[in-house]
């Protein structure tokens, strides 16, 4: 299965994905987390991204090339029974958003598994608190909560057909992870 966690920066996609991995392992399910920063950090390090400023033109094209290597490795090297959880912020204004969804749908098709897009969301007050953690900065993630909320107010998330929304307001990551796994039919 390809599970695609979507949502605004700082909503908790990676935190929930990591908890999903723990819970899946307890059920005997192999689950690998492919956070969007797995493919972007090498490039973000090179351009010295600080989590707040603008990125140079061409940054995301370089990230896309790394992402493609990861997809190819999954196609050719990964065990067929492994479930993958991808995390992304995809917006309608970015052409790459539809490309990422199409590629992940194609990856699922090649592997003969389902593609399950899941939107994680929470109230703005909780989102603000989650967005500015020190660990986000260490991973070159966007940390300016005001900018993130402005971004969310001015952009529209690109949500694939069939996206299931889960509100994580007021619940712990382990509970959110359980809801996602249950939605995907893992551990019922």
PDB file of C-alpha atoms in Angstrom:
ATOM      1  CA  UNK A   1       0.000   0.000   0.000  1.00  0.00           C
ATOM      2  CA  UNK A   2       1.060   3.592  -0.652  1.00  0.00           C
ATOM      3  CA  UNK A   3      -0.328   5.901   2.044  1.00  0.00           C
ATOM      4  CA  UNK A   4       0.053   9.586   1.199  1.00  0.00           C
ATOM      5  CA  UNK A   5      -0.193  11.920   4.200  1.00  0.00           C
ATOM      6  CA  UNK A   6      -1.049  15.436   3.076  1.00  0.00           C
ATOM      7  CA  UNK A   7      -1.501  18.699   4.930  1.00  0.00           C
ATOM      8  CA  UNK A   8      -0.056  22.104   5.688  1.00  0.00           C
ATOM      9  CA  UNK A   9       3.498  22.483   7.001  1.00  0.00           C
ATOM     10  CA  UNK A  10       3.608  21.730  10.715  1.00  0.00           C
ATOM     11  CA  UNK A  11       0.313  19.853  10.950  1.00  0.00           C
ATOM     12  CA  UNK A  12       2.109  16.690  12.121  1.00  0.00           C
ATOM     13  CA  UNK A  13       2.511  14.515   9.037  1.00  0.00           C
ATOM     14  CA  UNK A  14       5.958  13.167   9.965  1.00  0.00           C
ATOM     15  CA  UNK A  15       5.065  12.743  13.636  1.00  0.00           C
ATOM     16  CA  UNK A  16       1.976  10.727  12.716  1.00  0.00           C
ATOM     17  CA  UNK A  17       3.886   8.724  10.077  1.00  0.00           C
ATOM     18  CA  UNK A  18       6.552   7.735  12.610  1.00  0.00           C
ATOM     19  CA  UNK A  19       3.882   6.599  15.042  1.00  0.00           C
ATOM     20  CA  UNK A  20       2.206   4.644  12.223  1.00  0.00           C
ATOM     21  CA  UNK A  21       5.503   2.808  11.680  1.00  0.00           C
ATOM     22  CA  UNK A  22       5.628   1.811  15.369  1.00  0.00           C
ATOM     23  CA  UNK A  23       2.013   0.638  15.433  1.00  0.00           C
ATOM     24  CA  UNK A  24       2.325  -1.228  12.134  1.00  0.00           C
ATOM     25  CA  UNK A  25       5.447  -3.031  13.372  1.00  0.00           C
ATOM     26  CA  UNK A  26       3.511  -4.183  16.445  1.00  0.00           C
ATOM     27  CA  UNK A  27       1.003  -5.729  14.019  1.00  0.00           C
ATOM     28  CA  UNK A  28       3.728  -7.405  11.955  1.00  0.00           C
ATOM     29  CA  UNK A  29       3.351  -4.950   9.060  1.00  0.00           C
ATOM     30  CA  UNK A  30       6.473  -3.527   7.432  1.00  0.00           C
ATOM     31  CA  UNK A  31       5.939   0.206   6.971  1.00  0.00           C
ATOM     32  CA  UNK A  32       8.568   2.633   5.668  1.00  0.00           C
ATOM     33  CA  UNK A  33       8.212   6.397   6.111  1.00  0.00           C
ATOM     34  CA  UNK A  34       9.322   8.517   3.151  1.00  0.00           C
ATOM     35  CA  UNK A  35       9.078  12.040   4.536  1.00  0.00           C
ATOM     36  CA  UNK A  36       9.207  14.817   1.964  1.00  0.00           C
ATOM     37  CA  UNK A  37      12.342  16.079   3.688  1.00  0.00           C
ATOM     38  CA  UNK A  38      14.138  12.806   2.954  1.00  0.00           C
ATOM     39  CA  UNK A  39      14.421  14.051  -0.618  1.00  0.00           C
ATOM     40  CA  UNK A  40      14.565  17.790   0.002  1.00  0.00           C
ATOM     41  CA  UNK A  41      17.093  18.164   2.826  1.00  0.00           C
ATOM     42  CA  UNK A  42      20.159  17.466   0.643  1.00  0.00           C
ATOM     43  CA  UNK A  43      19.170  20.371  -1.608  1.00  0.00           C
ATOM     44  CA  UNK A  44      17.921  22.586   1.233  1.00  0.00           C
ATOM     45  CA  UNK A  45      21.288  22.119   2.969  1.00  0.00           C
ATOM     46  CA  UNK A  46      23.119  23.219  -0.183  1.00  0.00           C
ATOM     47  CA  UNK A  47      21.049  26.410  -0.481  1.00  0.00           C
ATOM     48  CA  UNK A  48      21.290  26.945   3.295  1.00  0.00           C
ATOM     49  CA  UNK A  49      17.527  27.088   3.779  1.00  0.00           C
ATOM     50  CA  UNK A  50      16.693  28.563   7.166  1.00  0.00           C
ATOM     51  CA  UNK A  51      13.026  27.586   7.426  1.00  0.00           C
ATOM     52  CA  UNK A  52      11.853  31.158   6.915  1.00  0.00           C
ATOM     53  CA  UNK A  53      13.292  32.710   3.734  1.00  0.00           C
ATOM     54  CA  UNK A  54      12.743  32.309   0.012  1.00  0.00           C
ATOM     55  CA  UNK A  55      14.399  29.467  -1.872  1.00  0.00           C
ATOM     56  CA  UNK A  56      16.417  29.983  -5.059  1.00  0.00           C
ATOM     57  CA  UNK A  57      14.715  29.305  -8.383  1.00  0.00           C
ATOM     58  CA  UNK A  58      15.229  25.697  -9.428  1.00  0.00           C
ATOM     59  CA  UNK A  59      15.360  24.298  -5.882  1.00  0.00           C
ATOM     60  CA  UNK A  60      12.313  22.079  -6.284  1.00  0.00           C
ATOM     61  CA  UNK A  61      13.440  20.759  -9.672  1.00  0.00           C
ATOM     62  CA  UNK A  62      16.582  19.392  -7.995  1.00  0.00           C
ATOM     63  CA  UNK A  63      14.477  17.890  -5.213  1.00  0.00           C
ATOM     64  CA  UNK A  64      12.268  16.215  -7.846  1.00  0.00           C
ATOM     65  CA  UNK A  65      15.308  14.480  -9.317  1.00  0.00           C
ATOM     66  CA  UNK A  66      16.228  13.033  -5.926  1.00  0.00           C
ATOM     67  CA  UNK A  67      12.605  12.032  -5.339  1.00  0.00           C
ATOM     68  CA  UNK A  68      12.627  10.139  -8.643  1.00  0.00           C
ATOM     69  CA  UNK A  69      15.650   8.104  -7.508  1.00  0.00           C
ATOM     70  CA  UNK A  70      13.717   7.132  -4.370  1.00  0.00           C
ATOM     71  CA  UNK A  71      10.694   6.081  -6.439  1.00  0.00           C
ATOM     72  CA  UNK A  72      12.924   4.005  -8.722  1.00  0.00           C
ATOM     73  CA  UNK A  73      14.532   2.298  -5.710  1.00  0.00           C
ATOM     74  CA  UNK A  74      11.115   1.409  -4.324  1.00  0.00           C
ATOM     75  CA  UNK A  75      10.094  -0.053  -7.684  1.00  0.00           C
ATOM     76  CA  UNK A  76      13.222  -2.130  -8.109  1.00  0.00           C
ATOM     77  CA  UNK A  77      14.441  -2.924  -4.586  1.00  0.00           C
ATOM     78  CA  UNK A  78      11.608  -2.825  -2.047  1.00  0.00           C
ATOM     79  CA  UNK A  79       9.960  -5.965  -0.735  1.00  0.00           C
ATOM     80  CA  UNK A  80       6.496  -6.344  -2.320  1.00  0.00           C
ATOM     81  CA  UNK A  81       4.760  -6.523   1.071  1.00  0.00           C
ATOM     82  CA  UNK A  82       6.224  -3.261   2.375  1.00  0.00           C
ATOM     83  CA  UNK A  83       3.800  -0.404   2.932  1.00  0.00           C
ATOM     84  CA  UNK A  84       5.129   3.090   2.232  1.00  0.00           C
ATOM     85  CA  UNK A  85       3.941   6.298   3.857  1.00  0.00           C
ATOM     86  CA  UNK A  86       4.801   9.472   1.964  1.00  0.00           C
ATOM     87  CA  UNK A  87       4.373  12.957   3.442  1.00  0.00           C
ATOM     88  CA  UNK A  88       3.794  16.095   1.372  1.00  0.00           C
ATOM     89  CA  UNK A  89       2.456  19.612   1.260  1.00  0.00           C
ATOM     90  CA  UNK A  90       0.884  19.859  -2.176  1.00  0.00           C
ATOM     91  CA  UNK A  91      -0.765  23.066  -3.367  1.00  0.00           C
ATOM     92  CA  UNK A  92      -2.847  23.791  -6.442  1.00  0.00           C
ATOM     93  CA  UNK A  93      -0.546  26.611  -7.577  1.00  0.00           C
ATOM     94  CA  UNK A  94       2.454  24.279  -7.943  1.00  0.00           C
ATOM     95  CA  UNK A  95       2.516  22.163 -11.105  1.00  0.00           C
ATOM     96  CA  UNK A  96       4.682  19.611  -9.289  1.00  0.00           C
ATOM     97  CA  UNK A  97       1.765  18.753  -6.959  1.00  0.00           C
ATOM     98  CA  UNK A  98      -0.201  16.906  -9.640  1.00  0.00           C
ATOM     99  CA  UNK A  99       3.036  15.295 -10.862  1.00  0.00           C
ATOM    100  CA  UNK A 100       3.777  13.922  -7.365  1.00  0.00           C
ATOM    101  CA  UNK A 101       0.267  12.480  -7.038  1.00  0.00           C
ATOM    102  CA  UNK A 102       0.400  10.915 -10.509  1.00  0.00           C
ATOM    103  CA  UNK A 103       3.807   9.406  -9.785  1.00  0.00           C
ATOM    104  CA  UNK A 104       2.675   7.921  -6.463  1.00  0.00           C
ATOM    105  CA  UNK A 105      -0.493   6.535  -8.069  1.00  0.00           C
ATOM    106  CA  UNK A 106       1.731   5.018 -10.752  1.00  0.00           C
ATOM    107  CA  UNK A 107       4.083   3.609  -8.141  1.00  0.00           C
ATOM    108  CA  UNK A 108       1.126   1.975  -6.388  1.00  0.00           C
ATOM    109  CA  UNK A 109      -0.070   0.549  -9.693  1.00  0.00           C
ATOM    110  CA  UNK A 110       3.364  -0.898 -10.520  1.00  0.00           C
ATOM    111  CA  UNK A 111       3.489  -2.481  -7.052  1.00  0.00           C
ATOM    112  CA  UNK A 112      -0.098  -3.769  -7.385  1.00  0.00           C
ATOM    113  CA  UNK A 113      -1.243  -1.971  -4.233  1.00  0.00           C
ATOM    114  CA  UNK A 114      -3.734   0.711  -3.244  1.00  0.00           C
ATOM    115  CA  UNK A 115      -2.921   4.415  -3.199  1.00  0.00           C
ATOM    116  CA  UNK A 116      -4.593   6.005  -0.163  1.00  0.00           C
ATOM    117  CA  UNK A 117      -4.388   9.808   0.193  1.00  0.00           C
ATOM    118  CA  UNK A 118      -5.076  11.098   3.714  1.00  0.00           C
ATOM    119  CA  UNK A 119      -5.376  14.757   4.721  1.00  0.00           C
ATOM    120  CA  UNK A 120      -4.247  15.612   8.244  1.00  0.00           C
ATOM    121  CA  UNK A 121      -5.690  18.853   9.554  1.00  0.00           C
ATOM    122  CA  UNK A 122      -6.097  20.699  12.843  1.00  0.00           C
ATOM    123  CA  UNK A 123      -7.400  24.013  14.182  1.00  0.00           C
ATOM    124  CA  UNK A 124      -5.208  27.090  13.540  1.00  0.00           C
ATOM    125  CA  UNK A 125      -4.381  27.593  17.229  1.00  0.00           C
ATOM    126  CA  UNK A 126      -3.004  24.066  17.504  1.00  0.00           C
ATOM    127  CA  UNK A 127      -1.338  24.362  14.107  1.00  0.00           C
ATOM    128  CA  UNK A 128       0.503  27.486  15.296  1.00  0.00           C
ATOM    129  CA  UNK A 129       1.864  25.649  18.342  1.00  0.00           C
ATOM    130  CA  UNK A 130       2.999  22.652  16.292  1.00  0.00           C
ATOM    131  CA  UNK A 131       4.644  24.730  13.538  1.00  0.00           C
ATOM    132  CA  UNK A 132       7.390  26.396  15.529  1.00  0.00           C
ATOM    133  CA  UNK A 133       9.126  23.477  17.243  1.00  0.00           C
ATOM    134  CA  UNK A 134      12.912  23.364  17.439  1.00  0.00           C
ATOM    135  CA  UNK A 135      13.002  19.927  15.809  1.00  0.00           C
ATOM    136  CA  UNK A 136      11.375  21.402  12.686  1.00  0.00           C
ATOM    137  CA  UNK A 137      14.243  23.871  12.323  1.00  0.00           C
ATOM    138  CA  UNK A 138      16.824  21.106  12.698  1.00  0.00           C
ATOM    139  CA  UNK A 139      15.213  19.292   9.755  1.00  0.00           C
ATOM    140  CA  UNK A 140      15.207  22.475   7.616  1.00  0.00           C
ATOM    141  CA  UNK A 141      11.426  22.602   7.876  1.00  0.00           C
ATOM    142  CA  UNK A 142       9.441  25.809   7.679  1.00  0.00           C
ATOM    143  CA  UNK A 143       9.115  27.226  11.215  1.00  0.00           C
ATOM    144  CA  UNK A 144       7.564  30.687  10.921  1.00  0.00           C
ATOM    145  CA  UNK A 145       4.046  29.966  12.213  1.00  0.00           C
ATOM    146  CA  UNK A 146       2.651  33.293  10.976  1.00  0.00           C
ATOM    147  CA  UNK A 147       3.996  32.669   7.463  1.00  0.00           C
ATOM    148  CA  UNK A 148       2.705  29.099   7.463  1.00  0.00           C
ATOM    149  CA  UNK A 149      -0.782  30.255   8.438  1.00  0.00           C
ATOM    150  CA  UNK A 150      -0.671  33.026   5.791  1.00  0.00           C
ATOM    151  CA  UNK A 151       0.410  30.402   3.258  1.00  0.00           C
ATOM    152  CA  UNK A 152      -2.550  28.246   4.288  1.00  0.00           C
ATOM    153  CA  UNK A 153      -4.886  31.240   3.934  1.00  0.00           C
ATOM    154  CA  UNK A 154      -3.674  32.129   0.432  1.00  0.00           C
ATOM    155  CA  UNK A 155      -3.115  28.690  -1.095  1.00  0.00           C
ATOM    156  CA  UNK A 156      -5.371  25.709  -1.715  1.00  0.00           C
ATOM    157  CA  UNK A 157      -4.188  22.204  -0.952  1.00  0.00           C
ATOM    158  CA  UNK A 158      -4.031  19.865  -3.922  1.00  0.00           C
ATOM    159  CA  UNK A 159      -6.073  16.895  -2.738  1.00  0.00           C
ATOM    160  CA  UNK A 160      -6.317  13.812  -4.945  1.00  0.00           C
ATOM    161  CA  UNK A 161      -9.690  12.216  -5.584  1.00  0.00           C
ATOM    162  CA  UNK A 162     -10.642   9.941  -2.723  1.00  0.00           C
ATOM    163  CA  UNK A 163      -8.693  11.841  -0.058  1.00  0.00           C
ATOM    164  CA  UNK A 164      -9.850  10.990   3.458  1.00  0.00           C
ATOM    165  CA  UNK A 165      -9.633  13.867   5.970  1.00  0.00           C
ATOM    166  CA  UNK A 166      -8.660  13.293   9.605  1.00  0.00           C
ATOM    167  CA  UNK A 167      -8.851  16.134  12.115  1.00  0.00           C
ATOM    168  CA  UNK A 168      -5.975  15.734  14.567  1.00  0.00           C
ATOM    169  CA  UNK A 169      -6.999  18.646  16.796  1.00  0.00           C
ATOM    170  CA  UNK A 170      -6.726  17.680  20.439  1.00  0.00           C
ATOM    171  CA  UNK A 171      -5.498  14.124  19.874  1.00  0.00           C
ATOM    172  CA  UNK A 172      -2.055  12.642  20.299  1.00  0.00           C
ATOM    173  CA  UNK A 173       0.025  11.372  17.382  1.00  0.00           C
ATOM    174  CA  UNK A 174      -0.530   7.760  18.425  1.00  0.00           C
ATOM    175  CA  UNK A 175      -4.307   8.245  18.208  1.00  0.00           C
ATOM    176  CA  UNK A 176      -4.044   9.978  14.827  1.00  0.00           C
ATOM    177  CA  UNK A 177      -1.767   7.199  13.573  1.00  0.00           C
ATOM    178  CA  UNK A 178      -4.284   4.598  14.703  1.00  0.00           C
ATOM    179  CA  UNK A 179      -7.040   6.416  12.818  1.00  0.00           C
ATOM    180  CA  UNK A 180      -4.967   6.519   9.627  1.00  0.00           C
ATOM    181  CA  UNK A 181      -4.052   2.842   9.880  1.00  0.00           C
ATOM    182  CA  UNK A 182      -7.674   1.946  10.539  1.00  0.00           C
ATOM    183  CA  UNK A 183      -8.766   4.036   7.544  1.00  0.00           C
ATOM    184  CA  UNK A 184      -6.293   2.058   5.433  1.00  0.00           C
ATOM    185  CA  UNK A 185      -7.504  -1.287   6.758  1.00  0.00           C
ATOM    186  CA  UNK A 186      -4.359  -2.006   8.772  1.00  0.00           C
ATOM    187  CA  UNK A 187      -4.983  -3.465  12.217  1.00  0.00           C
ATOM    188  CA  UNK A 188      -8.740  -3.704  12.113  1.00  0.00           C
TER     189      UNK A 188
END
